[in-house]
mmCIF file of N, CA and C in Angstrom:
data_model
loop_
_atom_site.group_PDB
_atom_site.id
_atom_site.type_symbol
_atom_site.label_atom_id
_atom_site.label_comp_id
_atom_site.label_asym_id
_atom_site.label_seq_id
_atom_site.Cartn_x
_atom_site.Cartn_y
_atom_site.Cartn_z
ATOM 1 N N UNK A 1 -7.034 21.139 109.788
ATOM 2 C CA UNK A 1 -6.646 22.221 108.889
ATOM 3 C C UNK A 1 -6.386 21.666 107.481
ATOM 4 N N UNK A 2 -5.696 20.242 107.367
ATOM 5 C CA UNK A 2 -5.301 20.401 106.120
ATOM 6 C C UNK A 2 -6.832 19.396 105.357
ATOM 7 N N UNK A 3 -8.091 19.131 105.905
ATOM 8 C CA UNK A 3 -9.038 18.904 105.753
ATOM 9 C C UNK A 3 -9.881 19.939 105.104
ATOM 10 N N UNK A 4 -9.465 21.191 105.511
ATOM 11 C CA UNK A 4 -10.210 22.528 105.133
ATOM 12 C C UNK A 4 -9.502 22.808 103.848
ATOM 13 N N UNK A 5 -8.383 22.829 103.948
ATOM 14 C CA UNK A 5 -7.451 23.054 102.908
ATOM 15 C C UNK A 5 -7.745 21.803 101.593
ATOM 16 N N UNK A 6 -7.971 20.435 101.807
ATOM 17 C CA UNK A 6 -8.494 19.975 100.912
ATOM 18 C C UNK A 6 -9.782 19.965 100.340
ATOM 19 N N UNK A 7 -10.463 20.498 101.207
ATOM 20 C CA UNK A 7 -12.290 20.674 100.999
ATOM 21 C C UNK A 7 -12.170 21.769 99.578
ATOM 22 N N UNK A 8 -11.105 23.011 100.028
ATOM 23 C CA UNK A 8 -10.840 24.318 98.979
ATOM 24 C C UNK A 8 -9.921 23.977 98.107
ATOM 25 N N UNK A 9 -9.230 23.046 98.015
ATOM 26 C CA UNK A 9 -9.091 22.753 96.971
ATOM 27 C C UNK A 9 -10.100 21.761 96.029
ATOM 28 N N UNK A 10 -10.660 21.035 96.628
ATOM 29 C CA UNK A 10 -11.585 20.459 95.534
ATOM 30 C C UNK A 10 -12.473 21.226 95.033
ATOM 31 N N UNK A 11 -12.903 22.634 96.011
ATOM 32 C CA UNK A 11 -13.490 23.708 95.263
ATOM 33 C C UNK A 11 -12.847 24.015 94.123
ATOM 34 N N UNK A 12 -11.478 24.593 94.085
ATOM 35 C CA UNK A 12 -10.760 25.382 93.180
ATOM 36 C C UNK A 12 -10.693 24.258 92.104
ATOM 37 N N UNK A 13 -10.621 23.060 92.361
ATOM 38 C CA UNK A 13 -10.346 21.935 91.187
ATOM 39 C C UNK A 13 -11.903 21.805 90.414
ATOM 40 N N UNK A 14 -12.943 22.165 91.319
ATOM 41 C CA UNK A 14 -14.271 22.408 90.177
ATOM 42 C C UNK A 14 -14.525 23.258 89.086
ATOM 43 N N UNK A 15 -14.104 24.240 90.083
ATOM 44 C CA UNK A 15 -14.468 25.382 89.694
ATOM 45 C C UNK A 15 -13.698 25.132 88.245
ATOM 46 N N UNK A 16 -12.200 25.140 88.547
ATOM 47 C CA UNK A 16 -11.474 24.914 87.331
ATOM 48 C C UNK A 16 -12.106 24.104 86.137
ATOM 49 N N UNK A 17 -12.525 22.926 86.258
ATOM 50 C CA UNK A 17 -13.192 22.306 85.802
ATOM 51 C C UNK A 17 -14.045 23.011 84.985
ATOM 52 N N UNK A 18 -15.455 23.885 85.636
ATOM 53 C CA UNK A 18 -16.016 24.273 84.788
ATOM 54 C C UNK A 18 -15.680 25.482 83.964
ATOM 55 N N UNK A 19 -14.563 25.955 84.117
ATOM 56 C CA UNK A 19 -14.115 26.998 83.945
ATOM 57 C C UNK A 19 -13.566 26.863 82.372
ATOM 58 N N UNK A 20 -12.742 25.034 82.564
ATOM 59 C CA UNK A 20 -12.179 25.031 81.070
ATOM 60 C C UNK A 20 -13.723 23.825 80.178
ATOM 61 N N UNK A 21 -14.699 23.680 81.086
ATOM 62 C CA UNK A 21 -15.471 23.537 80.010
ATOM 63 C C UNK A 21 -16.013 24.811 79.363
ATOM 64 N N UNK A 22 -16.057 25.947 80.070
ATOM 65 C CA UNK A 22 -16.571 27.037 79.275
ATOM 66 C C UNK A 22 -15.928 27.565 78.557
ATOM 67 N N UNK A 23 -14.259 27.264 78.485
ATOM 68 C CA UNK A 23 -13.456 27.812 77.877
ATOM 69 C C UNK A 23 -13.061 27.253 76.626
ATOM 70 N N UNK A 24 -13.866 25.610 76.333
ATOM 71 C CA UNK A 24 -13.810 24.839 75.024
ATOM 72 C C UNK A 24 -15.210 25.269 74.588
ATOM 73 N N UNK A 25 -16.354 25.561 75.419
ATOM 74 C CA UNK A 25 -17.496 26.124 74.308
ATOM 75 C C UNK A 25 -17.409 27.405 73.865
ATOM 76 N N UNK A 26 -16.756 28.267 74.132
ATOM 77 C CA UNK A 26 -16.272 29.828 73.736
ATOM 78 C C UNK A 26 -15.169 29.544 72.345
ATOM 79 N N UNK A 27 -14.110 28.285 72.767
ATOM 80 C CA UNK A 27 -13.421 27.923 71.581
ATOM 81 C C UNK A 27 -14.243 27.949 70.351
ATOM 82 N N UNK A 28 -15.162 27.070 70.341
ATOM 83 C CA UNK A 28 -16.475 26.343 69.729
ATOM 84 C C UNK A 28 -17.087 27.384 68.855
ATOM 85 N N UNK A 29 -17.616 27.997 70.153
ATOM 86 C CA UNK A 29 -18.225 29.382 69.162
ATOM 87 C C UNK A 29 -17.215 30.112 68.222
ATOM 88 N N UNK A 30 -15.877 30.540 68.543
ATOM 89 C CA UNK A 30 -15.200 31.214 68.229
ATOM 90 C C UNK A 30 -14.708 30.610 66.802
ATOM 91 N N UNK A 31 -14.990 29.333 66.804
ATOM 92 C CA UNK A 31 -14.644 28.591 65.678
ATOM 93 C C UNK A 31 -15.600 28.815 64.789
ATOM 94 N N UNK A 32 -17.176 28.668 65.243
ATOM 95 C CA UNK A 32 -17.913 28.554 64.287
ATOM 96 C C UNK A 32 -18.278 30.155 63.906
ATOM 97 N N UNK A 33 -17.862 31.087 64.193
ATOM 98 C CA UNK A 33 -18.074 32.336 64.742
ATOM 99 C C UNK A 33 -17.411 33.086 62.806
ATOM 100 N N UNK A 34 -15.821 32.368 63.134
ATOM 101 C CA UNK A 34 -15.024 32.599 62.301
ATOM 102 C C UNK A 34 -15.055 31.922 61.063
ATOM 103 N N UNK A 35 -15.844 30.266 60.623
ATOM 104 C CA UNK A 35 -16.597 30.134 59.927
ATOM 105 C C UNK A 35 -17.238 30.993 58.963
ATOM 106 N N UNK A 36 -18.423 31.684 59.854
ATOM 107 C CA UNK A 36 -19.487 32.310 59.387
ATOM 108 C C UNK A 36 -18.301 33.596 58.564
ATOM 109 N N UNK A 37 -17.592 34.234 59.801
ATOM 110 C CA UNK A 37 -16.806 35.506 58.983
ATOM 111 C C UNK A 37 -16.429 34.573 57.157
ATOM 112 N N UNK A 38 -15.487 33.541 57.660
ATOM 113 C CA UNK A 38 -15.410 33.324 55.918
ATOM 114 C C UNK A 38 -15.892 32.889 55.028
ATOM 115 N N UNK A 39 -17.610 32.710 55.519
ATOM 116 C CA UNK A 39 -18.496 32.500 54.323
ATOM 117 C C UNK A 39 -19.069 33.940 53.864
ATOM 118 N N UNK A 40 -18.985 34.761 54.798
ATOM 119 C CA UNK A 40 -19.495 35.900 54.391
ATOM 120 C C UNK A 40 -18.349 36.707 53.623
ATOM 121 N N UNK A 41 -17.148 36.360 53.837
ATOM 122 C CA UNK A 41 -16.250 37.237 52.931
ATOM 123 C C UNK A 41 -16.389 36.587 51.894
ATOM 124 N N UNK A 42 -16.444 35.235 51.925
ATOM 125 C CA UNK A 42 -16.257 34.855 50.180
ATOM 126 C C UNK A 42 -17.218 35.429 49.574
ATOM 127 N N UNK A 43 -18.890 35.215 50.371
ATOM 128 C CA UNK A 43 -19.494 35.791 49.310
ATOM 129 C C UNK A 43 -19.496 37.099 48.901
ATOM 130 N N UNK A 44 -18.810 37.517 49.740
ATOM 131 C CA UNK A 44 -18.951 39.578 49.262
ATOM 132 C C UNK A 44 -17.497 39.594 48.090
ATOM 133 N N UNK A 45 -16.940 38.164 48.661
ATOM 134 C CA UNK A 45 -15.655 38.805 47.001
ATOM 135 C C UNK A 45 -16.464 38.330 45.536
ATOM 136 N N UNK A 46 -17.225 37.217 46.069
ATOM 137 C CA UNK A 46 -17.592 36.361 44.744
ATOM 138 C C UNK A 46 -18.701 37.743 44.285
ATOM 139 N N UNK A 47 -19.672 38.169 45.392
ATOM 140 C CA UNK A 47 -20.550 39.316 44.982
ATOM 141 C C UNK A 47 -19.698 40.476 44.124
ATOM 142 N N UNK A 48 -18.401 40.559 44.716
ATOM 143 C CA UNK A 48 -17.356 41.666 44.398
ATOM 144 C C UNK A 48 -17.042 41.575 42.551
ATOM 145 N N UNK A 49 -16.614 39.806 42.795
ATOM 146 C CA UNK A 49 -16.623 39.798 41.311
ATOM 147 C C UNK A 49 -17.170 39.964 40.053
ATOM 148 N N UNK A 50 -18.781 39.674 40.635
ATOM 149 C CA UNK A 50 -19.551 39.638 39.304
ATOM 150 C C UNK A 50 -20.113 41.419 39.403
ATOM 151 N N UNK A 51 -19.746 42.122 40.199
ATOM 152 C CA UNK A 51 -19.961 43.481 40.113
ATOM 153 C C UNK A 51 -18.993 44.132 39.372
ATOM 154 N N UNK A 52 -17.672 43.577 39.275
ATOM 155 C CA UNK A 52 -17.095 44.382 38.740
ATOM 156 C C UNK A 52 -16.911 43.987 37.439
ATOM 157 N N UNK A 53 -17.616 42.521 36.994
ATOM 158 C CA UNK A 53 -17.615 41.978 35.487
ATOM 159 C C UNK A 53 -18.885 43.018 34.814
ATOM 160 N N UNK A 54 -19.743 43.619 35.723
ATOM 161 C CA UNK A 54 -20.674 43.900 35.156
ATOM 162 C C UNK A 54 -20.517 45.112 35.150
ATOM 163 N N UNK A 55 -19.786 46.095 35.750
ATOM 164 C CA UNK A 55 -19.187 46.812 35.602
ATOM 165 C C UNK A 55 -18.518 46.948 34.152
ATOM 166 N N UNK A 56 -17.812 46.208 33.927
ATOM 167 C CA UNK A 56 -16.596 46.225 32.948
ATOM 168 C C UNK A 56 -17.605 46.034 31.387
ATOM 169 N N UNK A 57 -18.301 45.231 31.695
ATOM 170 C CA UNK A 57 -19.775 44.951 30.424
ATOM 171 C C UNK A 57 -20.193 46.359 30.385
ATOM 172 N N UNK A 58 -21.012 46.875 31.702
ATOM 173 C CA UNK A 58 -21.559 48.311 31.012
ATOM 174 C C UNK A 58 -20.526 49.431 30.422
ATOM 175 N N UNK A 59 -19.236 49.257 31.008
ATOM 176 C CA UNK A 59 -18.063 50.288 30.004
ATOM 177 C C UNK A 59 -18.034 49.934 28.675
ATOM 178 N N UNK A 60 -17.834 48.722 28.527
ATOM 179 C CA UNK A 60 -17.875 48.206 26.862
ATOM 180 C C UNK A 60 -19.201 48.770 26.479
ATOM 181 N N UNK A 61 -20.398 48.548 27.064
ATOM 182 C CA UNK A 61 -21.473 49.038 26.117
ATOM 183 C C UNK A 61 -21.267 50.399 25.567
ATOM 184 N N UNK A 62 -21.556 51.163 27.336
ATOM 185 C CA UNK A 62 -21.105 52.554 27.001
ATOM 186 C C UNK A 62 -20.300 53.037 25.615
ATOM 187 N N UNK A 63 -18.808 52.321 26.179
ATOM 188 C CA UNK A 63 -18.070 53.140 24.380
ATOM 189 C C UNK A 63 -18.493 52.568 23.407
ATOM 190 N N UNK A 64 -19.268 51.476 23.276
ATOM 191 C CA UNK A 64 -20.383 51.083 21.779
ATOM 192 C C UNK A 64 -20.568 51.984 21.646
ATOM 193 N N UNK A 65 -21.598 52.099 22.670
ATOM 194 C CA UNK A 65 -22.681 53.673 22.004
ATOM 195 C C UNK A 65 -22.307 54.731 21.877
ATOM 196 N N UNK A 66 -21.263 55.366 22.593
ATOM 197 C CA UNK A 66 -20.468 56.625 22.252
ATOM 198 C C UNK A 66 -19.321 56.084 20.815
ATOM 199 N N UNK A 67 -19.009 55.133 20.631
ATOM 200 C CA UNK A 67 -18.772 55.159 18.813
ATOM 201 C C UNK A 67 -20.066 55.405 18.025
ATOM 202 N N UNK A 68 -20.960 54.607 17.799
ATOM 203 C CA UNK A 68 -22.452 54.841 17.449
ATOM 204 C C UNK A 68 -22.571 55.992 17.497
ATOM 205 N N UNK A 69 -22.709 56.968 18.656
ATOM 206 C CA UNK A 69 -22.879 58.286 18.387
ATOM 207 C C UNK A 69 -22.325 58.869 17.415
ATOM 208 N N UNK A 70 -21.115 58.901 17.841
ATOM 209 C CA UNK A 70 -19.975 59.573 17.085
ATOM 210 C C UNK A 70 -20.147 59.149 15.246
ATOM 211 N N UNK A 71 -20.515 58.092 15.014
ATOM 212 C CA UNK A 71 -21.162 58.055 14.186
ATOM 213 C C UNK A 71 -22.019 58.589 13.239
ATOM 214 N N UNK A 72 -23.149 58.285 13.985
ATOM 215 C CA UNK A 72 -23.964 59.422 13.749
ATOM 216 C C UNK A 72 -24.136 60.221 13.506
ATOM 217 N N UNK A 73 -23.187 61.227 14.246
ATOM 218 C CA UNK A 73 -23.494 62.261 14.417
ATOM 219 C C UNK A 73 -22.346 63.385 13.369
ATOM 220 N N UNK A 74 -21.142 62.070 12.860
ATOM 221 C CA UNK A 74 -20.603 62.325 11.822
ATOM 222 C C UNK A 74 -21.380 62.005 10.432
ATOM 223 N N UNK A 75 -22.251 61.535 10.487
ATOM 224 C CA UNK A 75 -23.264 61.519 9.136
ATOM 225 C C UNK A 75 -24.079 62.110 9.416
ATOM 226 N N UNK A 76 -24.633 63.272 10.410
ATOM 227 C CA UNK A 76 -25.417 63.997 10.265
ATOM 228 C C UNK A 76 -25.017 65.188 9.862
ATOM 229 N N UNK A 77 -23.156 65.556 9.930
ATOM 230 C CA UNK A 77 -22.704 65.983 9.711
ATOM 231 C C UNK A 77 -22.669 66.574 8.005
ATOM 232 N N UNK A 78 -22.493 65.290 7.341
ATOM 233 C CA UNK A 78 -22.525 64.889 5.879
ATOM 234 C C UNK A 78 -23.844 64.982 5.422
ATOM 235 N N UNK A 79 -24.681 64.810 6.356
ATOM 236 C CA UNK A 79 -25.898 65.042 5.763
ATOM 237 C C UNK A 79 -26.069 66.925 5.492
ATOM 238 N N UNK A 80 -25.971 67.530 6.284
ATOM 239 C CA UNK A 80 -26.155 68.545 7.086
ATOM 240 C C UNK A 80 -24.976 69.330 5.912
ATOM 241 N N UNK A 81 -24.346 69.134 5.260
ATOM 242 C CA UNK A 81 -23.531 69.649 4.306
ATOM 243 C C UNK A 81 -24.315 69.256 2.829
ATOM 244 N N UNK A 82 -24.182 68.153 2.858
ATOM 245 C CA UNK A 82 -24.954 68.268 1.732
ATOM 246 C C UNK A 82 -26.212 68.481 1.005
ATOM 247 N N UNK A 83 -26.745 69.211 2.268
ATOM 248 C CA UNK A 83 -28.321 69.469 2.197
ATOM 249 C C UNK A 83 -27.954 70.978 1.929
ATOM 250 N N UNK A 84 -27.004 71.528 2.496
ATOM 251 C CA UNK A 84 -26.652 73.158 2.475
ATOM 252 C C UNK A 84 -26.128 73.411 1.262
ATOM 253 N N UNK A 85 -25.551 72.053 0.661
ATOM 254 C CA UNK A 85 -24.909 72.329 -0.877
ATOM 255 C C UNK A 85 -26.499 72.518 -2.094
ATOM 256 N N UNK A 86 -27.128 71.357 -1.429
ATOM 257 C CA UNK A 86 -28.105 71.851 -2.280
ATOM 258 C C UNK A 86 -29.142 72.735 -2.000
ATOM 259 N N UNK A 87 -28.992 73.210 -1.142
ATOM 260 C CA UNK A 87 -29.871 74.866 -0.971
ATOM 261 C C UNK A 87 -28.984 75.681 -1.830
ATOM 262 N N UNK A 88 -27.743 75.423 -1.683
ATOM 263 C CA UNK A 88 -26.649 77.086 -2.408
ATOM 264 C C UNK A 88 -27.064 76.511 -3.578
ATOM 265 N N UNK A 89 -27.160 75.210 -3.910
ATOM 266 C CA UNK A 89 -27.584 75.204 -5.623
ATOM 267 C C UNK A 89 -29.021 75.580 -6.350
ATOM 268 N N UNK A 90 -30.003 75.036 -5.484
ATOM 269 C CA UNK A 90 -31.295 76.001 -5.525
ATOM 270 C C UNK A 90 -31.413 77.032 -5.727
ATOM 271 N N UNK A 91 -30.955 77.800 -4.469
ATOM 272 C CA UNK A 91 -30.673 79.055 -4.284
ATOM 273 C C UNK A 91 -30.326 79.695 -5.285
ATOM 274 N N UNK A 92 -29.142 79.197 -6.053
ATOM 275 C CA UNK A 92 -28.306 80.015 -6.967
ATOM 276 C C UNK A 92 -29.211 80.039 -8.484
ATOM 277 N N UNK A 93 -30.259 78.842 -8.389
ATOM 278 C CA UNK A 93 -30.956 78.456 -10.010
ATOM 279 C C UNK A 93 -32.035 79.118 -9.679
ATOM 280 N N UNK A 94 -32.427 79.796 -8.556
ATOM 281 C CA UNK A 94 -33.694 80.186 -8.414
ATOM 282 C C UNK A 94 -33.052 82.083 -8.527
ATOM 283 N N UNK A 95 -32.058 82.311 -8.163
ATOM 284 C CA UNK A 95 -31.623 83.664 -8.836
ATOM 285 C C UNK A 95 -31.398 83.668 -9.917
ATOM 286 N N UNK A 96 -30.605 83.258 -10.968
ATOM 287 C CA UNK A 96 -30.697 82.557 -12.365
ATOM 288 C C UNK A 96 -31.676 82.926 -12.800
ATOM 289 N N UNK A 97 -32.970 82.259 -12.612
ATOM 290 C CA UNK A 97 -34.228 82.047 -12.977
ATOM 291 C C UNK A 97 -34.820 83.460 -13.037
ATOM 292 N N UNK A 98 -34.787 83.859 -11.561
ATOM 293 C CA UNK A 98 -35.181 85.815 -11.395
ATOM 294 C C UNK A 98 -34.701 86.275 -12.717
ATOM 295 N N UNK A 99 -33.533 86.291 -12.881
ATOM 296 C CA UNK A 99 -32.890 87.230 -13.709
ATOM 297 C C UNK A 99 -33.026 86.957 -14.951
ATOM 298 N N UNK A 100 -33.112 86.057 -15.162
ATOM 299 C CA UNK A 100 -33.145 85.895 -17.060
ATOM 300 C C UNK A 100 -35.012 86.251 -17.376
ATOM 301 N N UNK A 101 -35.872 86.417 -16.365
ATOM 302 C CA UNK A 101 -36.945 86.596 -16.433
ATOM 303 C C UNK A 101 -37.127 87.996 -16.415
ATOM 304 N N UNK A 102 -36.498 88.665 -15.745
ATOM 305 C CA UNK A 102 -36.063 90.229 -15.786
ATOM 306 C C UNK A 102 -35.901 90.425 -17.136
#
């Protein structure tokens, strides 16, 4: 009996055996597993970063060009007046003109 009993245990002592070699290559993986996770986060922050630099570049452009506009569109303003000043002055020399010809 205690022949049988040692036969099952040298089973259970294999078994064990392979049990914690599979349980250091699962470590293994789990290591290199988690690796990979923090190469891939860095690169999605480092990706993160230059998205949001470029981000921050196209806002600066943006309000360039919306000053530029604004610009613009305040001297088209000035233009746009003083083109109407000189129509009312036309205008007014070309009635002038009617009338003293009358």
């Amino acid at each position: 009996q205690n022949t049988a009993l040692e036969g099952e245990l040298e089973k259970l002592i294999d078994a064990n055996k392979i049990l914690e070699s599979k349980l250091i290559t699962v470590k293994q993986e789990n290591i290199e597993l988690l690796d990979t996770v923090d190469d891939i986060t860095a690169s999605l922050n480092e990706a993160n970063v230059l998205h949001t630099k470029e981000i921050e570049e196209l806002e600066k452009e943006n309000e360039e060009t919306r000053r530029q506009m604004k610009e613009e569109q305040d001297a088209n303003a000035a233009t746009t007046r003083q083109l109407e000043k000189v129509l009312e002055d036309t205008t007014a020399q070309m009635e002038d003109q009617l009338a003293a010809q009358k």
